[in-house]
Amino acid sequence: MASIRIRTMVPAAARPWCSRLVIVVAVSSAAAVFLTFSVPSSNGGWLVIPTSALFSLSTVQPPDFTLATNHTAAPSPLPDLPGSEQFVYPSTAAQPPFSDTASPEPAVDNSGTGEAKPPMAITMFLNSGVRETESHVGDSFENSGSGEPAPTKWTAESRDDDAKAPPLKPSVRRKPDEELIYAKTEIERPPIVSDDPELYAALFRNISVFKRSYELMERILKVYIYSEGPRPIFHTPQLKGIYASEGWFMKLMEENRRFAVREPNEAHLFYLPYSARQLEEALYKPNSHDMKPLLVFLKNYVDMLSVKYPFWNRTKGADHFIVACHDWGPYTTKLHDEFRKNTIKALCNADISEGVFIRGKDVSLPETSIRMPQKPLKDIGGKRVSRRPFLAFFAGNAHHGRVRPILLDCWSGKDESMRIYGQLPSKISNTMSYIQHMKSSKYCICPMGYEVNSPRIVEAIYYECVPVIIADNFVLPFEEVLNWSAFSIVIAEKDIPKLKDILARISLRKYIYLQNNIKRLQKHFLWHPNPVKYDIFHMILHSVWFNRLNQIQENG
């Protein structure tokens, strides 16, 4: 009855407004009920909870208005855990804590190019990848000054760590990891070297960086050598022939007491002491053209190490290295993905066109041909300029690879000053040996054979003959530190027909500059039964150390 009295008390003119008010109230009530039994969806809209699920909700809070307008609410903070509980792996050699100094995965690049950006780079390095080789005759010696270029900077490019980083990392780094990061930061700001009696600045890309890095290597570096592996493939160095570099390094590394350690937890690097030459001799069936047994053998060896020890898995092999001079060295790593991609490979066959050698991580190993292991320095030295009557010299197998047939076709027997042969004819070698030809020539031609590397480059350095390198896509030995334009000539394969013109245009003053630098360079390419400072053993080890520093992440 009261409701009747209220209805009769409302004037007729107000009834349309009152009807609208009732409709608004009804709609608002329905909306409130809807919102109460719904939750925000992941796309910013609203998802109605089925009635059957409502019993599981003890309380439903009214939604915040910002959710209904597609704004993102701040996430709830994760609970704090003690450091020892945050990142824990099962106790197994196959899954150790992943190191902050592991070689990082390529970062996601949002630039639209589809290429991954390297997370670390040293600006002194040349750009990675295959590019067309151009001939050059070195820097102008008139403008060489002290040979000290601008200080090298190490740069860390932006990257998306969350996209590629391993899900778990240790909360505390190992001491060797901290020492590597310390060394890297020290090399970023090296003391400027203006004069050093043991080093010649013009030979180096940055003498200050090299000297500081070398000092830190001597002070810090520790290498663990795996004892596993059957002889003669492992622990049996060959010290003679064109692949002697891998054998000499193995011998001197295993005898070393300064860098080699017995405690692997102290090590910054891990050496796999196998010989690619011995591997080929032991497992390759002649004329079978089947390298698979070699690849399977090494894959199984690495798998064995990764199960037996935690060290490989900790960095996915990034702190492990090999030294292989045989032409097949790069290919023996192909069956094991981490071995091929992450391990530091010191290779004579440093060809960037084949997708195995990675510039800035791997090391170009000098190919040294040793005739007398008891006297590795025999015949070192050359003649003065006035006693070098030949402009250029080459002798070797004419049918090895793509370059030599072109070289001989263009220049063999065409010019008296260009002594270009296949195998050196006996009637010529009886009066002047191969070595005497090199010592009597201004330039020694070093074309690639089946592979890009050639022992003639180091032979030319030994006999003080300026090397002329013809091998597109070849990364030159110790490229990370040496300035090859100060003591060599690089000729593009396409310019072989113009070879004499290029060499003849080099002035006598510039030639003397190049040859004098060769004499100063020799010490860095000599093997000694007992290694000496800055010799080839230490230069190889330094390049492995230097490129390891280039790969580590400072912020894990």
Coordinates of C-alpha atoms in Angstrom, one line a residue:
M1 CA 0.0 0.0 0.0
A2 CA 2.9 2.3 0.7
S3 CA 4.2 1.7 -2.8
I4 CA 0.8 2.6 -4.2
R5 CA 0.9 5.9 -2.2
I6 CA 4.4 6.7 -3.6
R7 CA 3.3 5.9 -7.2
T8 CA 0.2 8.1 -6.8
M9 CA 2.4 10.9 -5.4
V10 CA 4.6 11.1 -8.5
P11 CA 3.4 13.7 -10.9
A12 CA 2.6 12.5 -14.4
A13 CA 5.1 14.8 -16.0
A14 CA 8.0 13.1 -14.0
R15 CA 7.1 9.6 -14.9
P16 CA 9.3 9.3 -18.1
W17 CA 12.3 10.5 -16.1
C18 CA 11.6 8.0 -13.3
S19 CA 11.3 5.2 -15.9
R20 CA 14.8 6.1 -17.2
L21 CA 16.2 6.1 -13.7
V22 CA 14.8 2.6 -13.1
I23 CA 16.4 1.4 -16.3
V24 CA 19.8 2.9 -15.3
V25 CA 19.7 1.3 -11.9
A26 CA 18.8 -2.1 -13.4
V27 CA 21.7 -2.0 -15.9
S28 CA 24.2 -0.9 -13.2
S29 CA 23.1 -3.7 -10.9
A30 CA 23.5 -6.2 -13.7
A31 CA 27.0 -4.8 -14.5
A32 CA 28.0 -5.1 -10.9
V33 CA 27.0 -8.7 -10.8
F34 CA 28.9 -9.4 -14.0
L35 CA 32.1 -7.8 -12.8
T36 CA 31.9 -9.5 -9.4
F37 CA 31.9 -13.0 -11.1
S38 CA 34.5 -12.3 -13.7
V39 CA 38.3 -11.8 -13.9
P40 CA 40.6 -9.9 -16.3
S41 CA 41.9 -12.0 -19.2
S42 CA 45.5 -11.9 -20.5
N43 CA 44.5 -9.8 -23.4
G44 CA 43.1 -7.0 -21.3
G45 CA 39.4 -7.9 -21.7
W46 CA 37.2 -9.8 -19.2
L47 CA 36.6 -13.5 -18.8
V48 CA 33.4 -14.8 -17.2
I49 CA 34.0 -17.5 -14.6
P50 CA 31.7 -20.4 -15.1
T51 CA 29.2 -21.0 -12.3
S52 CA 30.7 -24.4 -11.7
A53 CA 34.0 -22.9 -10.8
L54 CA 32.7 -20.3 -8.3
F55 CA 33.0 -22.6 -5.4
S56 CA 36.8 -22.6 -5.6
L57 CA 37.0 -18.8 -5.0
S58 CA 36.8 -18.0 -1.3
T59 CA 36.6 -14.3 -2.1
V60 CA 36.6 -12.3 -5.3
Q61 CA 38.0 -8.8 -5.1
P62 CA 36.4 -6.1 -7.2
P63 CA 38.6 -5.4 -10.2
D64 CA 40.8 -2.4 -10.4
F65 CA 39.7 0.2 -13.0
T66 CA 43.1 0.2 -14.6
L67 CA 42.6 -3.4 -15.6
A68 CA 39.4 -2.6 -17.4
T69 CA 41.3 0.1 -19.5
N70 CA 44.0 -2.3 -20.7
H71 CA 46.8 -0.9 -18.4
T72 CA 49.1 -3.4 -16.9
A73 CA 49.2 -3.7 -13.1
A74 CA 52.6 -4.1 -11.4
P75 CA 53.4 -7.8 -10.8
S76 CA 53.7 -9.1 -7.3
P77 CA 57.3 -9.4 -6.2
L78 CA 58.8 -12.9 -6.1
P79 CA 59.6 -14.2 -2.6
D80 CA 63.2 -13.7 -1.5
L81 CA 65.2 -16.9 -1.2
P82 CA 68.6 -17.4 0.4
G83 CA 71.4 -17.3 -2.1
S84 CA 72.1 -21.0 -1.7
E85 CA 68.5 -21.9 -2.6
Q86 CA 67.9 -19.6 -5.6
F87 CA 69.7 -21.6 -8.3
V88 CA 70.3 -25.3 -7.7
Y89 CA 71.2 -28.0 -10.2
P90 CA 71.0 -31.7 -9.6
S91 CA 74.3 -33.1 -8.4
T92 CA 75.5 -34.6 -11.7
A93 CA 78.5 -34.0 -14.1
A94 CA 76.1 -33.7 -17.0
Q95 CA 74.3 -30.6 -15.6
P96 CA 76.7 -28.4 -13.5
P97 CA 75.9 -24.8 -12.7
F98 CA 76.2 -22.8 -15.9
S99 CA 79.0 -20.3 -15.8
D100 CA 78.6 -16.6 -16.2
T101 CA 81.7 -16.8 -18.4
A102 CA 80.2 -19.2 -20.8
S103 CA 80.2 -18.3 -24.4
P104 CA 76.9 -16.4 -24.8
E105 CA 74.2 -17.4 -27.3
P106 CA 73.6 -15.0 -30.1
A107 CA 71.3 -12.2 -29.0
V108 CA 67.9 -11.5 -30.5
D109 CA 68.1 -8.7 -33.0
N110 CA 65.0 -6.6 -33.5
S111 CA 66.5 -4.5 -36.3
G112 CA 64.6 -6.5 -38.9
T113 CA 67.8 -7.7 -40.6
G114 CA 67.3 -11.2 -39.3
E115 CA 71.0 -11.4 -38.2
A116 CA 72.0 -12.0 -34.6
K117 CA 74.3 -9.4 -32.9
P118 CA 77.4 -10.7 -31.2
P119 CA 77.1 -9.9 -27.5
M120 CA 80.8 -9.0 -27.1
A121 CA 83.2 -7.6 -29.7
I122 CA 86.7 -6.1 -29.6
T123 CA 86.8 -3.2 -32.1
M124 CA 90.3 -4.1 -33.2
F125 CA 88.9 -7.2 -34.9
L126 CA 88.0 -7.2 -38.5
N127 CA 84.3 -7.8 -39.2
S128 CA 83.3 -11.5 -39.3
G129 CA 82.1 -13.2 -42.4
V130 CA 83.2 -13.7 -46.0
R131 CA 84.0 -10.6 -47.9
E132 CA 85.8 -10.0 -51.2
T133 CA 89.5 -9.8 -50.8
E134 CA 91.3 -6.8 -52.2
S135 CA 95.0 -6.5 -52.9
H136 CA 97.0 -4.2 -50.7
V137 CA 100.6 -3.4 -50.3
G138 CA 100.6 -2.4 -46.7
D139 CA 100.5 0.9 -44.8
S140 CA 102.7 3.7 -46.0
F141 CA 105.9 3.5 -44.0
E142 CA 106.3 7.3 -44.3
N143 CA 103.1 7.7 -42.1
S144 CA 103.8 4.9 -39.8
G145 CA 105.0 7.0 -36.9
S146 CA 105.4 5.0 -33.8
G147 CA 103.1 2.3 -35.1
E148 CA 100.8 3.0 -32.2
P149 CA 97.2 3.2 -33.4
A150 CA 94.4 4.7 -31.3
P151 CA 93.7 2.7 -28.1
T152 CA 91.5 -0.3 -28.7
K153 CA 88.1 -0.3 -27.0
W154 CA 86.2 -3.3 -26.0
T155 CA 82.4 -2.8 -26.5
A156 CA 79.4 -4.7 -25.2
E157 CA 76.5 -4.4 -27.6
S158 CA 72.9 -4.4 -26.3
R159 CA 71.3 -7.9 -26.2
D160 CA 68.2 -9.7 -25.1
D161 CA 69.6 -12.0 -22.4
D162 CA 66.2 -13.2 -21.3
A163 CA 65.5 -14.7 -24.7
K164 CA 68.6 -16.9 -24.9
A165 CA 70.2 -17.1 -21.5
P166 CA 70.1 -20.5 -19.6
P167 CA 67.3 -20.6 -17.1
L168 CA 69.7 -21.2 -14.1
K169 CA 73.0 -19.6 -13.2
P170 CA 75.2 -19.9 -10.1
S171 CA 74.8 -17.1 -7.6
V172 CA 78.6 -17.0 -7.1
R173 CA 81.3 -17.1 -9.8
R174 CA 84.4 -19.3 -9.5
K175 CA 87.7 -17.5 -8.7
P176 CA 89.1 -18.2 -12.3
D177 CA 86.0 -16.6 -13.7
E178 CA 86.5 -13.4 -11.6
E179 CA 90.2 -13.4 -12.7
L180 CA 89.2 -13.5 -16.4
I181 CA 86.8 -10.6 -15.9
Y182 CA 89.4 -8.6 -14.1
A183 CA 91.9 -9.2 -16.9
K184 CA 89.4 -8.1 -19.5
T185 CA 88.7 -4.8 -17.6
E186 CA 92.4 -4.2 -17.3
I187 CA 93.0 -4.6 -21.0
E188 CA 90.3 -2.0 -21.7
R189 CA 92.5 0.7 -20.2
P190 CA 96.1 -0.4 -20.8
P191 CA 99.1 1.8 -19.9
I192 CA 100.3 3.5 -23.0
V193 CA 103.6 1.9 -24.3
S194 CA 105.7 4.5 -26.1
D195 CA 109.0 2.5 -26.1
D196 CA 109.7 -1.1 -25.4
P197 CA 113.1 -2.7 -26.0
E198 CA 111.6 -6.2 -26.6
L199 CA 108.7 -5.2 -28.9
Y200 CA 108.5 -3.1 -32.1
A201 CA 105.3 -1.1 -32.2
A202 CA 104.8 -1.1 -36.0
L203 CA 104.3 -4.8 -36.0
F204 CA 101.2 -4.6 -33.7
R205 CA 97.7 -3.4 -34.1
N206 CA 98.0 -1.9 -30.7
I207 CA 101.2 -2.5 -28.8
S208 CA 99.8 -1.2 -25.5
V209 CA 96.9 -3.7 -25.6
F210 CA 99.1 -6.6 -26.5
K211 CA 101.7 -5.9 -23.9
R212 CA 99.2 -5.5 -21.1
S213 CA 97.3 -8.7 -22.2
Y214 CA 100.6 -10.6 -22.4
E215 CA 101.6 -9.5 -18.9
L216 CA 98.3 -10.6 -17.5
M217 CA 98.5 -13.9 -19.2
E218 CA 101.9 -14.6 -17.7
R219 CA 100.6 -13.6 -14.3
I220 CA 97.2 -15.2 -14.3
L221 CA 96.6 -17.9 -16.9
K222 CA 96.3 -21.6 -15.8
V223 CA 95.7 -24.4 -18.2
Y224 CA 94.4 -27.9 -17.4
I225 CA 95.5 -30.6 -19.8
Y226 CA 93.2 -33.7 -20.0
S227 CA 95.1 -36.9 -19.4
E228 CA 92.5 -39.0 -21.1
G229 CA 92.9 -40.2 -24.7
P230 CA 94.7 -43.1 -26.4
R231 CA 98.1 -42.8 -28.0
P232 CA 99.2 -42.0 -30.6
I233 CA 96.2 -39.7 -31.3
F234 CA 96.7 -38.1 -27.9
H235 CA 99.9 -37.1 -26.1
T236 CA 102.1 -38.1 -29.0
P237 CA 103.5 -34.9 -30.7
Q238 CA 104.9 -35.0 -34.3
L239 CA 107.7 -32.5 -34.4
K240 CA 108.7 -32.8 -38.1
G241 CA 107.0 -31.8 -41.4
I242 CA 104.5 -29.1 -42.4
Y243 CA 102.0 -29.9 -39.6
A244 CA 104.7 -29.6 -36.9
S245 CA 103.0 -26.6 -35.2
E246 CA 100.4 -28.8 -33.5
G247 CA 103.1 -31.2 -32.3
W248 CA 105.4 -28.6 -31.0
F249 CA 102.7 -26.8 -29.1
M250 CA 101.5 -30.1 -27.6
K251 CA 105.0 -31.0 -26.5
L252 CA 105.8 -27.6 -24.9
M253 CA 102.4 -27.3 -23.3
E254 CA 102.6 -30.7 -21.7
E255 CA 106.1 -30.0 -20.4
N256 CA 105.2 -26.5 -19.2
R257 CA 105.2 -25.8 -15.5
R258 CA 104.3 -22.1 -15.6
F259 CA 100.8 -22.4 -17.1
A260 CA 99.9 -26.0 -16.8
V261 CA 98.1 -27.1 -13.5
R262 CA 97.1 -30.4 -12.1
E263 CA 94.0 -29.0 -10.3
P264 CA 91.3 -28.4 -12.8
N265 CA 89.3 -26.1 -10.5
E266 CA 92.2 -23.5 -10.8
A267 CA 92.1 -23.5 -14.6
H268 CA 90.9 -20.8 -16.9
L269 CA 91.4 -22.9 -20.0
F270 CA 91.2 -26.7 -20.8
Y271 CA 93.4 -28.2 -23.5
L272 CA 92.4 -31.2 -25.5
P273 CA 95.9 -32.6 -26.4
Y274 CA 95.2 -34.5 -29.7
S275 CA 96.9 -34.4 -33.0
A276 CA 94.8 -34.0 -36.1
R277 CA 97.7 -35.4 -38.1
Q278 CA 97.9 -38.5 -35.9
L279 CA 94.1 -38.8 -36.0
E280 CA 94.2 -39.0 -39.8
E281 CA 97.0 -41.5 -39.8
A282 CA 95.3 -43.7 -37.3
L283 CA 91.7 -43.7 -38.5
Y284 CA 91.5 -42.6 -42.1
K285 CA 91.3 -45.4 -44.7
P286 CA 93.4 -44.2 -47.7
N287 CA 91.3 -43.3 -50.8
S288 CA 88.1 -43.9 -49.0
H289 CA 87.1 -40.2 -49.0
D290 CA 85.3 -41.0 -45.7
M291 CA 86.2 -38.8 -42.7
K292 CA 83.3 -40.0 -40.6
P293 CA 85.4 -42.3 -38.4
L294 CA 87.5 -39.3 -37.4
L295 CA 84.5 -37.2 -36.6
V296 CA 82.8 -40.0 -34.6
F297 CA 85.9 -40.6 -32.6
L298 CA 86.3 -37.0 -31.5
K299 CA 82.6 -36.7 -30.8
N300 CA 82.7 -39.7 -28.5
Y301 CA 85.8 -38.3 -26.8
V302 CA 84.1 -35.0 -26.0
D303 CA 81.0 -36.8 -24.8
M304 CA 83.1 -38.9 -22.5
L305 CA 84.8 -35.8 -21.0
S306 CA 81.4 -34.1 -20.5
V307 CA 80.1 -37.2 -18.6
K308 CA 83.2 -37.8 -16.5
Y309 CA 83.9 -34.1 -15.6
P310 CA 81.8 -31.1 -14.9
F311 CA 84.1 -28.6 -16.7
W312 CA 82.8 -29.0 -20.3
N313 CA 79.2 -28.6 -19.4
R314 CA 79.8 -25.6 -17.2
T315 CA 80.6 -23.4 -20.2
K316 CA 79.4 -25.7 -23.0
G317 CA 83.0 -26.1 -24.1
A318 CA 83.7 -22.3 -24.4
D319 CA 86.8 -22.5 -22.1
H320 CA 88.3 -25.5 -23.9
F321 CA 90.7 -25.3 -26.9
I322 CA 92.4 -27.4 -29.5
V323 CA 95.5 -26.9 -31.6
A324 CA 95.3 -28.5 -35.0
C325 CA 97.4 -27.8 -38.1
H326 CA 96.4 -30.6 -40.4
D327 CA 94.1 -29.5 -43.2
W328 CA 91.3 -31.6 -41.8
G329 CA 91.4 -30.0 -38.4
P330 CA 88.3 -27.8 -38.8
Y331 CA 86.2 -30.7 -40.2
T332 CA 87.0 -33.1 -37.3
T333 CA 84.8 -30.9 -35.0
K334 CA 81.6 -31.0 -37.1
L335 CA 79.7 -33.9 -35.5
H336 CA 79.6 -32.3 -32.0
D337 CA 77.6 -29.0 -32.1
E338 CA 79.2 -27.4 -29.0
F339 CA 82.7 -28.6 -30.0
R340 CA 82.3 -26.9 -33.4
K341 CA 80.6 -23.7 -32.2
N342 CA 82.0 -22.9 -28.8
T343 CA 85.5 -24.4 -28.4
I344 CA 88.4 -22.2 -29.3
K345 CA 90.0 -23.8 -32.3
A346 CA 93.6 -22.9 -33.1
L347 CA 93.8 -23.9 -36.8
C348 CA 96.2 -23.6 -39.6
N349 CA 93.3 -23.9 -42.0
A350 CA 91.7 -20.6 -40.9
D351 CA 89.1 -20.3 -43.7
I352 CA 86.1 -18.1 -42.8
S353 CA 84.2 -19.2 -45.9
E354 CA 83.5 -22.7 -44.7
G355 CA 81.5 -21.8 -41.6
V356 CA 83.8 -23.6 -39.0
F357 CA 86.5 -21.0 -38.2
I358 CA 84.9 -18.1 -36.3
R359 CA 86.8 -14.9 -36.5
G360 CA 87.4 -13.3 -33.0
K361 CA 86.9 -16.6 -31.2
D362 CA 89.2 -19.1 -33.1
V363 CA 92.9 -18.6 -33.6
S364 CA 94.8 -18.7 -36.9
L365 CA 97.7 -21.0 -36.2
P366 CA 101.0 -20.5 -38.2
E367 CA 102.0 -23.4 -40.3
T368 CA 105.6 -24.1 -39.6
S369 CA 107.6 -26.6 -41.7
I370 CA 110.3 -28.2 -39.5
R371 CA 112.9 -30.2 -41.2
M372 CA 115.2 -31.0 -38.2
P373 CA 113.3 -31.2 -34.9
Q374 CA 116.7 -31.3 -33.1
K375 CA 117.6 -27.9 -34.7
P376 CA 114.3 -26.1 -35.4
L377 CA 116.2 -22.8 -36.0
K378 CA 118.5 -24.2 -38.7
D379 CA 119.0 -22.0 -41.7
I380 CA 117.1 -19.0 -40.1
G381 CA 118.2 -15.7 -41.7
G382 CA 118.5 -14.2 -45.2
K383 CA 120.6 -12.1 -47.5
R384 CA 120.8 -8.3 -47.7
V385 CA 118.7 -6.5 -50.3
S386 CA 121.6 -6.1 -52.8
R387 CA 122.0 -9.8 -53.0
R388 CA 118.4 -10.6 -53.9
P389 CA 118.3 -10.5 -57.7
F390 CA 114.9 -12.1 -58.2
L391 CA 111.7 -10.0 -57.8
A392 CA 109.5 -13.0 -56.8
F393 CA 109.8 -16.8 -56.3
F394 CA 107.4 -19.8 -56.0
A395 CA 107.9 -23.5 -56.3
G396 CA 105.4 -26.1 -55.4
N397 CA 102.8 -28.6 -56.6
A398 CA 101.1 -26.8 -59.5
H399 CA 97.7 -28.7 -59.2
H400 CA 96.9 -28.1 -55.6
G401 CA 93.8 -26.0 -55.4
R402 CA 92.3 -23.2 -57.5
V403 CA 95.0 -20.6 -57.3
R404 CA 98.2 -22.3 -58.3
P405 CA 97.2 -23.3 -61.8
I406 CA 96.3 -19.6 -62.5
L407 CA 99.6 -18.4 -61.0
L408 CA 101.7 -20.8 -63.2
D409 CA 99.6 -20.1 -66.3
C410 CA 100.2 -16.4 -65.9
W411 CA 103.8 -16.4 -64.8
S412 CA 105.7 -19.6 -65.2
G413 CA 108.6 -19.1 -67.7
K414 CA 107.1 -15.7 -68.7
D415 CA 109.6 -13.3 -67.0
E416 CA 113.2 -13.8 -65.9
S417 CA 112.6 -11.8 -62.7
M418 CA 109.5 -13.9 -61.8
R419 CA 110.9 -17.3 -60.7
I420 CA 107.6 -19.2 -60.8
Y421 CA 107.8 -23.0 -61.0
G422 CA 105.8 -26.1 -60.3
Q423 CA 108.1 -28.6 -58.6
L424 CA 111.6 -27.1 -58.7
P425 CA 113.4 -28.7 -61.7
S426 CA 116.4 -30.8 -60.6
K427 CA 118.7 -29.0 -63.0
I428 CA 117.9 -25.8 -61.1
S429 CA 117.8 -27.2 -57.6
N430 CA 121.2 -28.8 -58.1
T431 CA 122.7 -25.3 -58.4
M432 CA 120.3 -23.3 -56.1
S433 CA 118.2 -25.0 -53.5
Y434 CA 114.6 -24.1 -52.6
I435 CA 115.8 -22.2 -49.5
Q436 CA 118.5 -20.4 -51.4
H437 CA 115.9 -19.2 -53.9
M438 CA 113.8 -17.8 -51.0
K439 CA 116.9 -16.1 -49.6
S440 CA 117.7 -14.6 -53.0
S441 CA 114.2 -13.2 -53.8
K442 CA 112.7 -9.9 -52.7
Y443 CA 109.2 -11.4 -52.5
C444 CA 108.1 -15.0 -51.8
I445 CA 104.8 -15.9 -53.3
C446 CA 102.5 -17.8 -50.9
P447 CA 99.5 -19.0 -52.8
M448 CA 96.9 -21.3 -51.1
G449 CA 96.9 -25.0 -52.0
Y450 CA 93.9 -27.2 -51.4
E451 CA 93.3 -25.1 -48.3
V452 CA 94.0 -21.4 -47.6
N453 CA 97.0 -21.9 -45.4
S454 CA 100.6 -22.3 -46.6
P455 CA 103.9 -23.1 -44.8
R456 CA 105.6 -20.6 -47.2
I457 CA 104.4 -17.7 -45.1
V458 CA 106.5 -18.7 -42.1
E459 CA 109.3 -19.9 -44.4
A460 CA 109.4 -16.4 -46.0
I461 CA 109.6 -14.9 -42.5
Y462 CA 112.5 -17.2 -41.6
Y463 CA 114.5 -16.3 -44.7
E464 CA 113.6 -12.6 -44.5
C465 CA 111.7 -12.6 -47.8
V466 CA 108.6 -10.4 -47.8
P467 CA 105.6 -12.8 -48.1
V468 CA 103.0 -12.2 -50.8
I469 CA 99.8 -14.0 -49.7
I470 CA 97.2 -15.1 -52.3
A471 CA 94.3 -16.7 -50.5
D472 CA 90.9 -15.1 -50.3
N473 CA 89.0 -15.6 -47.0
F474 CA 92.2 -16.6 -45.1
V475 CA 92.5 -15.2 -41.6
L476 CA 96.2 -14.4 -41.1
P477 CA 98.1 -15.9 -38.1
F478 CA 97.8 -13.9 -34.9
E479 CA 95.6 -11.4 -36.7
E480 CA 94.1 -10.3 -33.4
V481 CA 97.4 -8.6 -32.4
L482 CA 99.7 -8.4 -35.5
N483 CA 99.6 -5.6 -38.2
W484 CA 100.3 -7.7 -41.3
S485 CA 100.3 -4.7 -43.6
A486 CA 103.6 -3.7 -41.9
F487 CA 105.5 -6.7 -43.2
S488 CA 103.6 -8.5 -46.0
I489 CA 101.6 -8.0 -49.2
V490 CA 98.2 -9.4 -49.7
I491 CA 97.0 -10.0 -53.3
A492 CA 93.4 -10.9 -54.3
E493 CA 93.1 -14.0 -56.3
K494 CA 91.5 -12.0 -59.1
D495 CA 94.7 -9.8 -59.4
I496 CA 97.1 -12.7 -60.1
P497 CA 97.5 -11.5 -63.8
K498 CA 98.7 -8.1 -62.4
L499 CA 101.1 -9.6 -59.9
K500 CA 104.3 -8.2 -61.4
D501 CA 102.9 -4.8 -61.9
I502 CA 101.8 -4.6 -58.2
L503 CA 105.2 -5.7 -56.9
A504 CA 107.2 -3.5 -59.3
R505 CA 105.3 -0.4 -58.2
I506 CA 106.5 -0.8 -54.6
S507 CA 109.4 1.6 -54.0
L508 CA 112.8 0.5 -52.7
R509 CA 112.3 2.5 -49.6
K510 CA 109.1 0.8 -48.8
Y511 CA 110.5 -2.7 -49.6
I512 CA 113.4 -2.0 -47.2
Y513 CA 110.8 -1.0 -44.5
L514 CA 108.8 -4.2 -45.0
Q515 CA 111.9 -6.4 -44.9
N516 CA 113.3 -4.7 -41.8
N517 CA 110.0 -5.4 -40.1
I518 CA 110.3 -9.1 -41.2
K519 CA 113.6 -9.3 -39.3
R520 CA 112.0 -7.8 -36.2
L521 CA 109.0 -10.2 -36.5
Q522 CA 111.0 -13.4 -36.7
K523 CA 111.2 -13.9 -32.9
H524 CA 107.4 -14.3 -32.7
F525 CA 107.5 -17.3 -35.1
L526 CA 110.4 -19.3 -33.8
W527 CA 110.1 -22.6 -31.9
H528 CA 112.6 -23.1 -29.0
P529 CA 113.0 -26.4 -27.2
N530 CA 112.7 -24.3 -24.0
P531 CA 110.2 -21.6 -24.8
V532 CA 111.3 -17.9 -24.5
K533 CA 109.2 -14.8 -24.0
Y534 CA 107.2 -13.7 -27.1
D535 CA 108.1 -16.8 -29.1
I536 CA 105.6 -18.7 -31.2
F537 CA 104.6 -21.0 -28.3
H538 CA 103.7 -18.0 -26.2
M539 CA 102.1 -16.2 -29.1
I540 CA 99.7 -19.1 -29.8
L541 CA 98.8 -19.4 -26.1
H542 CA 98.3 -15.6 -25.9
S543 CA 95.9 -15.7 -28.9
V544 CA 93.9 -18.4 -27.2
W545 CA 93.8 -16.4 -23.9
F546 CA 93.0 -13.2 -25.7
N547 CA 90.1 -14.7 -27.7
R548 CA 88.8 -16.3 -24.6
L549 CA 88.6 -12.9 -22.9
N550 CA 86.8 -11.7 -26.0
Q551 CA 84.0 -14.3 -25.4
I552 CA 83.3 -14.0 -21.7
Q553 CA 80.2 -12.2 -20.3
E554 CA 81.0 -9.6 -17.6
N555 CA 77.4 -9.6 -16.4
G556 CA 75.9 -13.0 -16.1

